[in-house]
Structures are given as structure tokens and as C-alpha cells.
mmCIF file of C-alpha atoms and ligand atoms in Angstrom:
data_model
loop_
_atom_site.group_PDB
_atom_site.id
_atom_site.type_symbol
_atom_site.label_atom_id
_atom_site.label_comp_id
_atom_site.label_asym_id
_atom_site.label_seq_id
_atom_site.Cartn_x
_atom_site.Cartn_y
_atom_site.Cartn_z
ATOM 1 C CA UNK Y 1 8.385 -5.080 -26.840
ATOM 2 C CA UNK Y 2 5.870 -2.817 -25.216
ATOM 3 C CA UNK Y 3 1.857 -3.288 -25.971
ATOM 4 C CA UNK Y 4 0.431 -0.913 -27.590
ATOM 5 C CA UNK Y 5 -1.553 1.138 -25.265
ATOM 6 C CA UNK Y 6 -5.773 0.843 -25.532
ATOM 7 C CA UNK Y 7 -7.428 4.163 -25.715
ATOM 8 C CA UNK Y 8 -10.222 5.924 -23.688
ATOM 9 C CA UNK Y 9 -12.441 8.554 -24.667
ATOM 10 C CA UNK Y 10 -14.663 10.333 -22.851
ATOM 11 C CA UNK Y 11 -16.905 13.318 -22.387
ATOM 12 C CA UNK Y 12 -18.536 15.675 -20.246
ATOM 13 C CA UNK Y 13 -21.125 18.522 -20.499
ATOM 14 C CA UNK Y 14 -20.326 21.930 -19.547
ATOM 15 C CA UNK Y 15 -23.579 22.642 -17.642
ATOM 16 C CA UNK Y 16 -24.298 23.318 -14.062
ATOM 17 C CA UNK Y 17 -21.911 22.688 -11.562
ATOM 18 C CA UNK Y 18 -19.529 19.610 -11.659
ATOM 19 C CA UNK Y 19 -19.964 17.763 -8.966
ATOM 20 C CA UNK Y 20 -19.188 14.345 -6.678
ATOM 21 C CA UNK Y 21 -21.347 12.252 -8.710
ATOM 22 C CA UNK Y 22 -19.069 13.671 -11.898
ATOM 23 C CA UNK Y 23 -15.797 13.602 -9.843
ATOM 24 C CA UNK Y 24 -16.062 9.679 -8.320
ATOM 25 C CA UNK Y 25 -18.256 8.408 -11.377
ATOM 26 C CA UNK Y 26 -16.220 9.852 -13.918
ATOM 27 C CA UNK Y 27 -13.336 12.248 -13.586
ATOM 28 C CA UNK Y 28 -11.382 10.571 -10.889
ATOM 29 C CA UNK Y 29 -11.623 7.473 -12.356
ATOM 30 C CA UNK Y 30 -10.019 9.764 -15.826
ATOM 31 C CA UNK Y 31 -7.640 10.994 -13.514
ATOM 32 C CA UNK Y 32 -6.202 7.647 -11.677
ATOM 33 C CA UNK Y 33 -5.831 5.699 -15.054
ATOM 34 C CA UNK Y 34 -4.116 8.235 -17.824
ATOM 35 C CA UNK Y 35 -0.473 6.150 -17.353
ATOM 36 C CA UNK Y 36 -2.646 2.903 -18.434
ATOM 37 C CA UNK Y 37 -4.069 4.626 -21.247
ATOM 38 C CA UNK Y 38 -3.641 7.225 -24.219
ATOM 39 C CA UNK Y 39 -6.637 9.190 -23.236
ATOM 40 C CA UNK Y 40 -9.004 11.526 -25.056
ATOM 41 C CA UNK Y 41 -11.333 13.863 -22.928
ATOM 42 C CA UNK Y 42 -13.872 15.967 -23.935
ATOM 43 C CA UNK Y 43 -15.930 19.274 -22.735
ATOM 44 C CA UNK Y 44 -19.033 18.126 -25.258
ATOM 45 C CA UNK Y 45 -20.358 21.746 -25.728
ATOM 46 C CA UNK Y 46 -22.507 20.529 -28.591
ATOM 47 C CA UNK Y 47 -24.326 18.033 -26.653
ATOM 48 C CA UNK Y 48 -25.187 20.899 -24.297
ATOM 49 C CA UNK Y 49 -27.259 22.999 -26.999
ATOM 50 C CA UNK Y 50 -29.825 19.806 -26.776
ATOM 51 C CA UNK Y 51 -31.538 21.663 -23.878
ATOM 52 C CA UNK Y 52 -31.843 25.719 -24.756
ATOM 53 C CA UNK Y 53 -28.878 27.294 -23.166
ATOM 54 C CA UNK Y 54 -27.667 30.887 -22.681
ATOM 55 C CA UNK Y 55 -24.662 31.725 -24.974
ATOM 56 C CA UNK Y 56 -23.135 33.747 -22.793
ATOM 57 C CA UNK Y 57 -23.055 31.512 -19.875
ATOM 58 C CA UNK Y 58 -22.635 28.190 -22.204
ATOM 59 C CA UNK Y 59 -18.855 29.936 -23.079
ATOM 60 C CA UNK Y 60 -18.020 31.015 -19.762
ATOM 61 C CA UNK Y 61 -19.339 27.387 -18.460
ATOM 62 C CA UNK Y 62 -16.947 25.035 -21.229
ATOM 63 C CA UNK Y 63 -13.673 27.353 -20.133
ATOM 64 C CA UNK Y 64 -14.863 26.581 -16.128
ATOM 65 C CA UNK Y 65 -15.159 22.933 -17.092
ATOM 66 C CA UNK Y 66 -11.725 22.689 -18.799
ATOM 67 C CA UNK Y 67 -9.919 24.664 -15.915
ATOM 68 C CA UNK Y 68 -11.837 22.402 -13.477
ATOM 69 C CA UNK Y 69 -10.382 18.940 -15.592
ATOM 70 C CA UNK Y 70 -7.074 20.714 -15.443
ATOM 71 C CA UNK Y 71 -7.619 21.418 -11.404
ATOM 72 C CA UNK Y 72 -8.718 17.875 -11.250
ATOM 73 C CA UNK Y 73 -5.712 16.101 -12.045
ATOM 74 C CA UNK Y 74 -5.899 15.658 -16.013
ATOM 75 C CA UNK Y 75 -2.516 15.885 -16.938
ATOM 76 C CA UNK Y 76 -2.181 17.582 -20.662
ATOM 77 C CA UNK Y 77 1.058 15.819 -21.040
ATOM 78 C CA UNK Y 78 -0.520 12.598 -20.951
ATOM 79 C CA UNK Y 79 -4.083 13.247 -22.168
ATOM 80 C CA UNK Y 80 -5.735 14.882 -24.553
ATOM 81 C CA UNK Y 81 -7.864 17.364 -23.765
ATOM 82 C CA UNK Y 82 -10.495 19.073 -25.804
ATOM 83 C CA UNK Y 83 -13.585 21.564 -26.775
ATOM 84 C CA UNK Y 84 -15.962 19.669 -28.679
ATOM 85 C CA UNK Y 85 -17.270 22.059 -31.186
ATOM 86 C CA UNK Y 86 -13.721 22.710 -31.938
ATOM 87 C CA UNK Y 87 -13.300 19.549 -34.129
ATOM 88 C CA UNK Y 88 -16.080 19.742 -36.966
ATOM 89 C CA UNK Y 89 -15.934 15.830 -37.620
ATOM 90 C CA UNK Y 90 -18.023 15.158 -34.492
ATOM 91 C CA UNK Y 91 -21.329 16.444 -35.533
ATOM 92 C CA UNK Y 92 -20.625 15.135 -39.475
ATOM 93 C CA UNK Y 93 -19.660 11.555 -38.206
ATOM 94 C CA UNK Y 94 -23.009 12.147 -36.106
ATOM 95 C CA UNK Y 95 -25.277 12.854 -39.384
ATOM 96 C CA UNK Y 96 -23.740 9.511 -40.991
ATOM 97 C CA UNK Y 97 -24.847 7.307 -38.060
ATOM 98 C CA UNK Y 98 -28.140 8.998 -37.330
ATOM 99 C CA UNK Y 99 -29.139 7.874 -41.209
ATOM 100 C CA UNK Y 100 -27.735 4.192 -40.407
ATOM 101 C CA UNK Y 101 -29.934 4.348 -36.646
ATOM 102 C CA UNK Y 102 -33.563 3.534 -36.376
ATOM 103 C CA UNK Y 103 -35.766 5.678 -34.547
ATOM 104 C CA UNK Y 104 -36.816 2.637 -32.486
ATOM 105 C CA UNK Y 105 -33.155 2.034 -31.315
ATOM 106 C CA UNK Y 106 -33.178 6.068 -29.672
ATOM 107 C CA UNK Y 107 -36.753 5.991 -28.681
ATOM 108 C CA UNK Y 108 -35.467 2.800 -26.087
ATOM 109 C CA UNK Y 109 -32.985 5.785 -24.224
ATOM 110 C CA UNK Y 110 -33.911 6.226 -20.730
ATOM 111 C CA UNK Y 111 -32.050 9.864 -20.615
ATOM 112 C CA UNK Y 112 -34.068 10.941 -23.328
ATOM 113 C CA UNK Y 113 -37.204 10.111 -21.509
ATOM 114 C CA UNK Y 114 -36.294 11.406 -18.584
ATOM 115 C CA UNK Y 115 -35.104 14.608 -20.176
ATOM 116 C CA UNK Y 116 -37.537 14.768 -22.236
ATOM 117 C CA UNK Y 117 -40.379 14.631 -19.076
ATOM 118 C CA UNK Y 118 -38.716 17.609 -17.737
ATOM 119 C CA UNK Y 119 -40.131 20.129 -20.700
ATOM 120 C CA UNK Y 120 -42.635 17.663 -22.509
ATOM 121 C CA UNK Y 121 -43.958 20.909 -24.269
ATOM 122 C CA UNK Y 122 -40.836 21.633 -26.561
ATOM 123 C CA UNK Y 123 -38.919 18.223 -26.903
ATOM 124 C CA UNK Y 124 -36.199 19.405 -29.539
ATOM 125 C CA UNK Y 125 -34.702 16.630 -32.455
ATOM 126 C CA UNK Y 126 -31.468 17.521 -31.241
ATOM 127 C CA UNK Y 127 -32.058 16.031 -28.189
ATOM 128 C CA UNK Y 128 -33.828 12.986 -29.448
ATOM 129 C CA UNK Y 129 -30.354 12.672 -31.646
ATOM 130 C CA UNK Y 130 -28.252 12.920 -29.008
ATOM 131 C CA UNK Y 131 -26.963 9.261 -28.319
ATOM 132 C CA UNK Y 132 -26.245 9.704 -32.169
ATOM 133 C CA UNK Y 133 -23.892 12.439 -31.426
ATOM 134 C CA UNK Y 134 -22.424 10.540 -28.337
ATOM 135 C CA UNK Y 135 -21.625 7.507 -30.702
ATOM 136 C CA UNK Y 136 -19.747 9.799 -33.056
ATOM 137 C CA UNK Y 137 -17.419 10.964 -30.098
ATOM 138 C CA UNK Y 138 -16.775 7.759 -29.133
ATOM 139 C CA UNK Y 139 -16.597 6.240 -32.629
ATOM 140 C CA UNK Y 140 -14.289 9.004 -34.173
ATOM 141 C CA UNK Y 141 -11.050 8.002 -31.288
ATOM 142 C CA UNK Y 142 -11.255 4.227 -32.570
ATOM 143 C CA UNK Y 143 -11.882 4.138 -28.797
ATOM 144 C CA UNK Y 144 -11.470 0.864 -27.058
ATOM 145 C CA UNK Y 145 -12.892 1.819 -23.572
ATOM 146 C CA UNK Y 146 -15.343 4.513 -22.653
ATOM 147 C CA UNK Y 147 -15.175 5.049 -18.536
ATOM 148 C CA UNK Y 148 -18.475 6.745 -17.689
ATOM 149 C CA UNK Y 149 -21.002 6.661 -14.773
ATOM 150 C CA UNK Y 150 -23.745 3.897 -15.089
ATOM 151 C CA UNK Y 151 -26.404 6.502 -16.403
ATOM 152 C CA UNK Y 152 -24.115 6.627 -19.687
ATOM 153 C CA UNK Y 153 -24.460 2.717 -20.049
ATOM 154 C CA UNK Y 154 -27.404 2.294 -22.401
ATOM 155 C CA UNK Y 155 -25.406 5.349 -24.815
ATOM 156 C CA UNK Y 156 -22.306 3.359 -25.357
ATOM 157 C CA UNK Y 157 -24.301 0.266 -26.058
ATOM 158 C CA UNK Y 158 -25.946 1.776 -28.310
ATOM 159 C CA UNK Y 159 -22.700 3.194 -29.879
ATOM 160 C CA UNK Y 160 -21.339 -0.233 -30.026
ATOM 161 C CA UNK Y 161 -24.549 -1.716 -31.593
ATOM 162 C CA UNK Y 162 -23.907 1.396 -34.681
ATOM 163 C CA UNK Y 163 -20.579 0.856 -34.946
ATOM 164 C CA UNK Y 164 -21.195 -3.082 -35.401
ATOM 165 C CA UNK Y 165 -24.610 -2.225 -38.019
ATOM 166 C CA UNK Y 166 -21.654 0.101 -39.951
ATOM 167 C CA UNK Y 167 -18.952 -2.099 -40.007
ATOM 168 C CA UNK Y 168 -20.856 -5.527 -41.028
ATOM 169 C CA UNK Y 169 -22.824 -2.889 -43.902
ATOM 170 C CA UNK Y 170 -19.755 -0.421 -44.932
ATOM 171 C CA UNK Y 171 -17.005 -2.855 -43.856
ATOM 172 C CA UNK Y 172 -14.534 -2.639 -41.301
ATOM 173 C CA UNK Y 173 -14.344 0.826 -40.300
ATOM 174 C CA UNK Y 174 -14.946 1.418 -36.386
ATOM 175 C CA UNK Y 175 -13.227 -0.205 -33.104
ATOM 176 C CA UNK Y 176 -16.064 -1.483 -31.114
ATOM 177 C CA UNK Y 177 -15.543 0.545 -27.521
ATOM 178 C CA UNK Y 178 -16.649 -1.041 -24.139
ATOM 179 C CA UNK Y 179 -18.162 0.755 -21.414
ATOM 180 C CA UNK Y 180 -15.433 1.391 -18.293
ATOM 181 C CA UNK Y 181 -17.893 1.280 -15.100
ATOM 182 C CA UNK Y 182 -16.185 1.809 -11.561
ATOM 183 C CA UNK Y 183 -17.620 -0.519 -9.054
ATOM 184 C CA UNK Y 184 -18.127 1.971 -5.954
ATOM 185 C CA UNK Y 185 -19.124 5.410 -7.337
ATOM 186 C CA UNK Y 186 -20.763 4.263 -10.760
ATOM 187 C CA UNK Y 187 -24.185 6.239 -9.490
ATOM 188 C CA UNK Y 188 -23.929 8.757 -6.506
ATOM 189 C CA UNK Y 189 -27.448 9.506 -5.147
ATOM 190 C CA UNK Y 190 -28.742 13.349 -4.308
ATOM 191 C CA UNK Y 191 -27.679 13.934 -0.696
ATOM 192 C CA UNK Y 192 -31.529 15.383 -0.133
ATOM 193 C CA UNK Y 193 -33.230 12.828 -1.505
ATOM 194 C CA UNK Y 194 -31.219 9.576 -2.037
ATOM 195 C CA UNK Y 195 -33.630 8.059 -4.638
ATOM 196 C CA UNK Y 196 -32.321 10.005 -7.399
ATOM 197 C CA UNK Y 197 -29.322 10.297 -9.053
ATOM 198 C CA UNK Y 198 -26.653 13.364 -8.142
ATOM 199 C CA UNK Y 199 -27.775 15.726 -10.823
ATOM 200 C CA UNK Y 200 -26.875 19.301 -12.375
ATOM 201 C CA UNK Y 201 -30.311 19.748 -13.054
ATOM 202 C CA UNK Y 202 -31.496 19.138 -9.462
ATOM 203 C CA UNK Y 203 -28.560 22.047 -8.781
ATOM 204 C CA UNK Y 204 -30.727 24.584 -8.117
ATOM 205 C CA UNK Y 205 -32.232 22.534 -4.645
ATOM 206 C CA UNK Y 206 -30.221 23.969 -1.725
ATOM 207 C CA UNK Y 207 -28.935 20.273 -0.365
ATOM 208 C CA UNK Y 208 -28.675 17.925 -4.006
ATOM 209 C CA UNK Y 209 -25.374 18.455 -4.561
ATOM 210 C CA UNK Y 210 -21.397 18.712 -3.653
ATOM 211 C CA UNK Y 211 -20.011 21.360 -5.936
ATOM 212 C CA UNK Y 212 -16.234 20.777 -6.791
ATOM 213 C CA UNK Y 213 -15.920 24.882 -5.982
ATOM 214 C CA UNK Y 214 -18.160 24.617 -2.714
ATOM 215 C CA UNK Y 215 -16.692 26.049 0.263
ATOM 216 C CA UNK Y 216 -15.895 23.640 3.104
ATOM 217 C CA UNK Y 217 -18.794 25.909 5.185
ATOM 218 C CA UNK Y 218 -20.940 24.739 2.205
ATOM 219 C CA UNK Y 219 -19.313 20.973 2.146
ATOM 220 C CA UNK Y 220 -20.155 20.693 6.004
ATOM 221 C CA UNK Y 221 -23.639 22.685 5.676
ATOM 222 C CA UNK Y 222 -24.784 20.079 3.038
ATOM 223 C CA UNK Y 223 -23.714 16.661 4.527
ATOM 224 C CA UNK Y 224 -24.606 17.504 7.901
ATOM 225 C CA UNK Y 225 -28.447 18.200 6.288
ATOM 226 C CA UNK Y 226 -27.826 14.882 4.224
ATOM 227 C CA UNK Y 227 -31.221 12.994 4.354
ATOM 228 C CA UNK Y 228 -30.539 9.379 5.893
ATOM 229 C CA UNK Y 229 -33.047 7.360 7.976
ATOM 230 C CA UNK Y 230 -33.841 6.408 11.789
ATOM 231 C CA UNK Y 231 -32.020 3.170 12.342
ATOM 232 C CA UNK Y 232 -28.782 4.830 13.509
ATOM 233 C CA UNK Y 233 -26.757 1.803 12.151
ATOM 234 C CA UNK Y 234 -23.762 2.403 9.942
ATOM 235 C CA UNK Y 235 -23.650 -0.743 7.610
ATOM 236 C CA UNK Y 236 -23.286 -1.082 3.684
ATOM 237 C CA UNK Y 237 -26.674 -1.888 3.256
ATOM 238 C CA UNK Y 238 -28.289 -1.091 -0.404
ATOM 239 C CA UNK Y 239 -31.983 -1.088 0.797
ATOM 240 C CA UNK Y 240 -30.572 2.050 3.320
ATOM 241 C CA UNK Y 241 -30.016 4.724 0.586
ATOM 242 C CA UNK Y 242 -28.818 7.638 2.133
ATOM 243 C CA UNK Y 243 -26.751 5.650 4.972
ATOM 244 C CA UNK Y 244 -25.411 3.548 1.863
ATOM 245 C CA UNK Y 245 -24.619 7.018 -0.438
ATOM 246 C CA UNK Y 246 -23.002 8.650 2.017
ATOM 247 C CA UNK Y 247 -20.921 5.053 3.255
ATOM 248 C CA UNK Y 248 -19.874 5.301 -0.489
ATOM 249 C CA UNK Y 249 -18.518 8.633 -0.782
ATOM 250 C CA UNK Y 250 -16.414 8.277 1.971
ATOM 251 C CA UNK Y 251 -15.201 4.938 0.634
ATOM 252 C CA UNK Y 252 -14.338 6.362 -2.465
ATOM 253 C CA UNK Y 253 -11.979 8.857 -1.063
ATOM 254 C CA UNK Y 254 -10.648 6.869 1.538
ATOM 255 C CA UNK Y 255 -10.282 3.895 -0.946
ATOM 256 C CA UNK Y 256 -10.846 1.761 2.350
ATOM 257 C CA UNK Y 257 -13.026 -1.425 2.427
ATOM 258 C CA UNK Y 258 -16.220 -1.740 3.475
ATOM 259 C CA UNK Y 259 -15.604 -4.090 6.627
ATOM 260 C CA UNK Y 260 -12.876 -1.380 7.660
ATOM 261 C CA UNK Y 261 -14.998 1.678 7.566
ATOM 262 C CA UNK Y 262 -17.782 -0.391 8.949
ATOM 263 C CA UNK Y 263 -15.376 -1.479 11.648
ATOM 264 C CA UNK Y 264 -14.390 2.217 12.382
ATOM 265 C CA UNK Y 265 -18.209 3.660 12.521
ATOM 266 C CA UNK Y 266 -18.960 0.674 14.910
ATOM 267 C CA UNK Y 267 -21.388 2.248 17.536
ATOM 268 C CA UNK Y 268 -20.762 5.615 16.374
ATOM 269 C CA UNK Y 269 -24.119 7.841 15.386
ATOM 270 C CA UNK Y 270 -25.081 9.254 12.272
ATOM 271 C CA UNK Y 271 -23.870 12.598 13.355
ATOM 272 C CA UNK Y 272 -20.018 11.715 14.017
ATOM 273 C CA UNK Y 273 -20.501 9.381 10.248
ATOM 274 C CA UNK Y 274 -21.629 12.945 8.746
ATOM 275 C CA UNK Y 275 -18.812 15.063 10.192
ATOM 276 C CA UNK Y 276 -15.995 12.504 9.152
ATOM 277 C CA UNK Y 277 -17.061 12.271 5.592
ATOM 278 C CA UNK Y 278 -17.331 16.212 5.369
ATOM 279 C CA UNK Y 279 -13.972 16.412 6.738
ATOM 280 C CA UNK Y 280 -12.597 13.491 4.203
ATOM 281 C CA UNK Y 281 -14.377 15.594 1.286
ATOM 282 C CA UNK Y 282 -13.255 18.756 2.193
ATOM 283 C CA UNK Y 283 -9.406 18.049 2.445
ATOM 284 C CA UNK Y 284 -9.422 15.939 -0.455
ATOM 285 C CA UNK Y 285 -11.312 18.911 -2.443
ATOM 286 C CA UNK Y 286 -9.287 21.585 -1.301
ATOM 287 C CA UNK Y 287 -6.401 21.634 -3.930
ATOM 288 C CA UNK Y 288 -9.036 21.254 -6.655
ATOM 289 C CA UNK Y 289 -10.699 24.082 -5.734
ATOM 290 C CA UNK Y 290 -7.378 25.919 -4.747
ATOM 291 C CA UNK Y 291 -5.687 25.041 -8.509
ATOM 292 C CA UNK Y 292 -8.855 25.891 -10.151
ATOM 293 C CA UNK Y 293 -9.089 29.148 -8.630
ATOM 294 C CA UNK Y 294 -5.889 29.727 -10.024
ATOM 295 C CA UNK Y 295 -6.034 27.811 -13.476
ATOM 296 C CA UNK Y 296 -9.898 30.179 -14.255
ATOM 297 C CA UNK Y 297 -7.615 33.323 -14.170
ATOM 298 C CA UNK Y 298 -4.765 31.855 -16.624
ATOM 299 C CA UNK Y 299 -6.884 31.820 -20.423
ATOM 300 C CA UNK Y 300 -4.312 32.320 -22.430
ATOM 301 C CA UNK Y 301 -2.705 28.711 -20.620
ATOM 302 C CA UNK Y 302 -5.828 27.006 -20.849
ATOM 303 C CA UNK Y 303 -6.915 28.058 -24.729
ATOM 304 C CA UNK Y 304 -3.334 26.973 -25.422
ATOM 305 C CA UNK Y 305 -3.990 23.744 -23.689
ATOM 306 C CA UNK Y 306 -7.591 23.341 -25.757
ATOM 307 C CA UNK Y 307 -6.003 24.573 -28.897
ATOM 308 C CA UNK Y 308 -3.335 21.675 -28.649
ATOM 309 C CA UNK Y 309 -5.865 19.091 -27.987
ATOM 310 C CA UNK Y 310 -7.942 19.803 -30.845
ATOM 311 C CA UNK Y 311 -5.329 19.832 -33.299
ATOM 312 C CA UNK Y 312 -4.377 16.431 -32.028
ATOM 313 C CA UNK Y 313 -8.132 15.052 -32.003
ATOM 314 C CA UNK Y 314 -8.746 16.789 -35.434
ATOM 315 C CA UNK Y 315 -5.692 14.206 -36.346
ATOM 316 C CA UNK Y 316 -7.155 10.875 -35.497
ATOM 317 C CA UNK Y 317 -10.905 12.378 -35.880
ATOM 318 C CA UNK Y 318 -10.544 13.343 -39.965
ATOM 319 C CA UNK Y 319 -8.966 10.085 -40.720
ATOM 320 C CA UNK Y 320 -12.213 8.369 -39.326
ATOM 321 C CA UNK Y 321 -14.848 10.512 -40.800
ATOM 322 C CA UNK Y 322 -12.859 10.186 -44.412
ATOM 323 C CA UNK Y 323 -12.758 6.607 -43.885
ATOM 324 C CA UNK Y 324 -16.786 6.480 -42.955
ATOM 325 C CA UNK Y 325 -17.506 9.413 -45.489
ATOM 326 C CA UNK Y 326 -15.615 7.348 -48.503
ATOM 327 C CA UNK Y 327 -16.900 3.880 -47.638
ATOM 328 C CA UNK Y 328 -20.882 5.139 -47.572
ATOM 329 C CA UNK Y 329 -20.132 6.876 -50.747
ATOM 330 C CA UNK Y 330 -20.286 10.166 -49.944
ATOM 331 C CA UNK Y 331 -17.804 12.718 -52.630
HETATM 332 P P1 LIG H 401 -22.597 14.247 -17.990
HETATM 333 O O1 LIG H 401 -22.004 15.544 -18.383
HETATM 334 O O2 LIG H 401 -24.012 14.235 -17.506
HETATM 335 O O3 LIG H 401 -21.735 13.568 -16.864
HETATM 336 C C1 LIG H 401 -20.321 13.415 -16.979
HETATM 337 C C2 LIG H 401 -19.896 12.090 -16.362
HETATM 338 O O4 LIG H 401 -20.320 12.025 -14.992
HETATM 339 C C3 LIG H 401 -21.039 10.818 -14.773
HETATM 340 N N1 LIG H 401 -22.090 11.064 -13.752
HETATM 341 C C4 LIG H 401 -22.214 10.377 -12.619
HETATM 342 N N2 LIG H 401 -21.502 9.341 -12.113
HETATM 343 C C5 LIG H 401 -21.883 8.872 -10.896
HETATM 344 N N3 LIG H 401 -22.934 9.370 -10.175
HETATM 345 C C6 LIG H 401 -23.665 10.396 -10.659
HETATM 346 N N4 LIG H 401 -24.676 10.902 -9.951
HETATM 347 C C7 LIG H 401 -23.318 10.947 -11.932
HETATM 348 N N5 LIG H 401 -23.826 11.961 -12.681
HETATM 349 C C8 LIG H 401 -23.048 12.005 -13.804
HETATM 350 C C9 LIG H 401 -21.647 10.472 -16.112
HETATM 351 O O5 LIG H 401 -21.971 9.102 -16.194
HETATM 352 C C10 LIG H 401 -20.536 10.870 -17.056
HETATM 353 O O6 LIG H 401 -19.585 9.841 -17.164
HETATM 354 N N6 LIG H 401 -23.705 12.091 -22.356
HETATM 355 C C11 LIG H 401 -22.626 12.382 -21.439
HETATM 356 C C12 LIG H 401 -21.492 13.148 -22.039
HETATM 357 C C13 LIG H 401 -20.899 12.549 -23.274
HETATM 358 C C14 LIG H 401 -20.042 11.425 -23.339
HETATM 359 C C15 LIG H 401 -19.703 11.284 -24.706
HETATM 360 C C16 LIG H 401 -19.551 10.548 -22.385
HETATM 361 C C17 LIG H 401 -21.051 13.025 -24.533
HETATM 362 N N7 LIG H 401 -20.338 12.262 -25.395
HETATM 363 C C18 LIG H 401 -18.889 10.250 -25.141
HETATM 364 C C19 LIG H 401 -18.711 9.523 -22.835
HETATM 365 C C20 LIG H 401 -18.391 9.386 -24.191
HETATM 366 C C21 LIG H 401 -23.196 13.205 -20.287
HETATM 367 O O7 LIG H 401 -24.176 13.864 -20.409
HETATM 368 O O8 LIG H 401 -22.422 13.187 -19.168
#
């Protein structure tokens, strides 16, 4: 008899530009696995709304984003793919588990003090809430896995720590989920300045980021300007951030080892190391960009697609929320 197949949920904000951090951390990773799993994904348009956004450009940005999963390799025959403000039981599951989560438990998130830095004159609740939000997502799918990059760590244990406080006080009601973290490509660093994380936010700096829709002009422009350092030795070597970003990247793709792409940059200068990694990037990103050119022109495919997912997620998601609704005594 067959086993049962474990699920994985995950998310993904439709802000910015998606890029290589989101592709290797995340989506690929999405992408590779949906035969091992039964797989939930989600374009979490209500987490976006924690930072002000324009409504104009916050629709036209969650269609991008689906097209772009679609473009990416997410198969709608084998996963389920949705708009998050689409199924209602997100933000009520969210309301349950912020009144069950101490203030102390969200103060501890790193995101929201990072976030929070950026505009420290109008820090909203909503973003305060947010990991409260996150847990309901991940809580609602009885996930068992949640594959993420490492920034989304601290969230998910904080989702498992509410889902254990509700089912030892409420009873049995939620699957505990475990964080899915890739080895190589868990935390891609900004090609400017290797210290920091690959970010949307940074987008707006000419040299941060690898757009998924950036032109191979722009791919080359970008790496060749990629900040590294003046040893001119191509090792894996984690104190050497930008040498040890880029080494990743092109690992990634390649899905070589480390002693083999060491072996075959032996010698070589930084200059030849930037030019074969553009080149590995750009081929590999060329039928994404080609399919979602494509899939952005096809809405009424792709609200069929979203409307299909979220009357399958509305499926599994009201059973939860009765279940959590019922047991905390709620009519
Ligand atoms: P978001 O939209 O910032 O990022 C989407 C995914 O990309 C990963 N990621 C990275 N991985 C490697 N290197 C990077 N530089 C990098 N930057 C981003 C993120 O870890 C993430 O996996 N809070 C989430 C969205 C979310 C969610 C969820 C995720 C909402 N609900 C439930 C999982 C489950 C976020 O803001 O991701």
C-alpha cells in the first residue's frame, strides 16, 4: 500500500520583484519536490498590506507573482496554487491565535525589528501581528513541512510553538509543521553588498538584485559589477562573502559540488568566475522569463488556475478553522 503523502505549504509576498534569493531559497526548491508532496502554495496578498501598499499596483503585483509561479515550474496539476485573500479562514484562524500568543513571543521576531527600523515613525499592529497571520497559513493545511529560506525560520517556530500552546489547551487540533531549509541557497546575499540578505526592499539599488524578468544585458550588467574582494582566489570560503555568494549561485544551478566547481575555477580570475555564472543564470532563466511573458497575457487561464486553488484550499482550510472555532467556544 502506498504512504500517504506529507504536505507542504508555503507562501510568498507579492511585492517587488521576485528574485534569486526567492527562486533558489524557495521556489525551486517548491518546484523540484511537488511529486514527493501534495503541495499548497500561496501569493500571501494579506501579509503584504503590513507595509502601506498601492492598490493598484498590489493587484497587478499578486497576478505577476502567480504567472511567475506558473513560469517557474509549479505545476497546477500537482499543486495547489492560491491568492491568499481569496480564502477568508486565513485572517479568522489568525485572530484565534493572536488571542492565544503573548506579545513577548512576537516582540522576539527579528523581521519585525528589522522591518520595523525601516519606518520607526509609523510601525502598524498589522505588522507586529504578522507571524500570527503566517501561523494561520501554515496551521490551516494541517501542514507537515514548510520549505522556506532561513529568514522564515524563527516564523515557523513560532507557528509550531502556537500550534503546540492550542493543542495541549483546546486539544488536539493542529499538525505541528517543520521548517524545510535547503542546504546551499537557504540565504542568498545582495550581489552589491554581500552582508545583507537578497532583498525586494533593497530593489530599488541598481546592483542588489537578479530579477526573474531581467534581461540577460541586465543578468550580465549586474554580476559582472558583483562586489567580491582582492584575493583573486575562487574557494568556498564563508569568511569571503561575495566570492562565497556568487560560488553558491552557480552551485545551485549547476547542482555541482563544491570540490568540482572549485576544481574548474582553479587559477581562473574573478572576471572569467563572473562571466560563467552570468551565462549559467541566464540560460537557466530564459524559459522562465520566456513562459511568463506569455502566461502575464493569458488572465482568464491564470484566474481559472487561482479560482481552482482556492476552492480546493477553502476545502481543507474551513474544516480547520470550524474545528479551532468550535473547540475555543466560539458560536
Ligand atoms: P517572502 O515573500 O519575503 O519570500 C518568499 C520566500 O523566499 C525566501 N527568501 C530567500 N531565500 C534565500 N535567500 C534570500 N535572500 C531570500 N529572500 C527571501 C523566503 O525565505 C521565503 O521562503 N513571511 C513570508 C511569506 C509567508 C509564508 C507563509 C511563508 C507568509 N505566510 C507561510 C511560508 C509559510 C515572506 O515574507 O516571504
Amino acid at each position: 500500500m502506498q504512504n500517504k503523502k506529507s504536505r507542504v505549504f508555503s507562501g510568498i509576498q507579492p511585492t517587488g520583484n521576485i528574485h534569486l534569493g526567492n527562486y533558489l531559497g524557495a521556489i525551486k526548491n517548491w518546484v523540484d519536490r511537488q511529486d514527493h508532496y501534495e503541495n499548497i502554495f500561496c501569493v500571501v496578498n494579506s501579509h503584504a498590506i503590513t507595509i502601506p501598499q498601492d492598490p493598484k499596483i498590489l493587484k497587478e503585483k499578486t497576478f505577476e507573482l502567480s504567472a511567475m509561479l506558473l513560469a517557474c515550474g509549479i505545476d497546477p496539476k500537482k499543486s495547489t496554487l492560491f491568492i491568499q485573500s481569496q480564502v477568508q479562514e486565513h485572517t479568522s484562524l489568525a485572530w484565534l491565535l493572536t488571542c492565544i500568543t503573548p506579545m513577548g513571543d512576537l516582540n522576539r521576531m527579528t523581521q519585525f525589528k528589522d522591518k520595523s527600523q525601516k519606518n520607526p515613525k509609523s510601525i502598524l499592529s498589522g505588522l507586529f501581528n504578522y507571524p500570527n497571520l503566517m501561523s494561520a497559513d501554515i496551521l490551516l493545511y494541517q501542514s507537515d513541512f514548510v520549505p522556506v529560506g532561513e529568514d522564515q525560520k524563527q516564523h515557523i517556530e513560532l507557528a509550531r510553538d502556537t500550534a503546540l500552546r492550542f493543542n495541549r489547551d483546546f486539544g488536539e487540533t493542529f499538525v505541528i509543521p517543520k521548517p524545510l531549509i535547503m542546504q546551499e541557497g537557504a540565504r542568498i546575499m545582495g550581489l552589491d553588498d554581500p552582508s545583507k540578505k537578497m532583498s525586494k526592499s533593497s530593489g530599488d539599488k541598481p546592483n542588489h538584485l537578479i530579477a526573474l524578468i531581467d534581461t540577460p544585458e541586465e543578468i550580465l550588467k549586474k554580476f559582472k559589477k558583483a562586489t567580491t574582494d582582492s584575493q583573486n582566489l575562487i574557494t568556498f570560503d564563508k569568511e569571503r562573502l561575495g566570492v562565497y555568494n556568487l560560488l553558491t549561485i552557480y552551485q545551485c544551478f549547476t547542482q555541482k559540488s563544491q570540490k568540482t566547481i572549485e576544481e574548474e575555477f582553479k587559477g581562473e580570475g574573478y572576471g572569467k568566475l563572473k562571466s560563467k555564472i552570468a551565462e549559467v543564470v541566464i540560460e537557466s532563466l530564459r524559459p522562465i522569463r520566456e513562459s511568463y511573458n506569455y502566461l502575464i497575457t493569458q488572465k482568464d487561464y491564470l484566474e481559472k488556475i487561482l479560482a481552482e486553488g482556492a476552492k480546493s484550499a477553502r476545502e481543507i482550510a474551513q474544516k480547520t478553522y470550524q474545528d479551532a472555532k468550535e473547540k475555543m467556544g466560539l458560536i
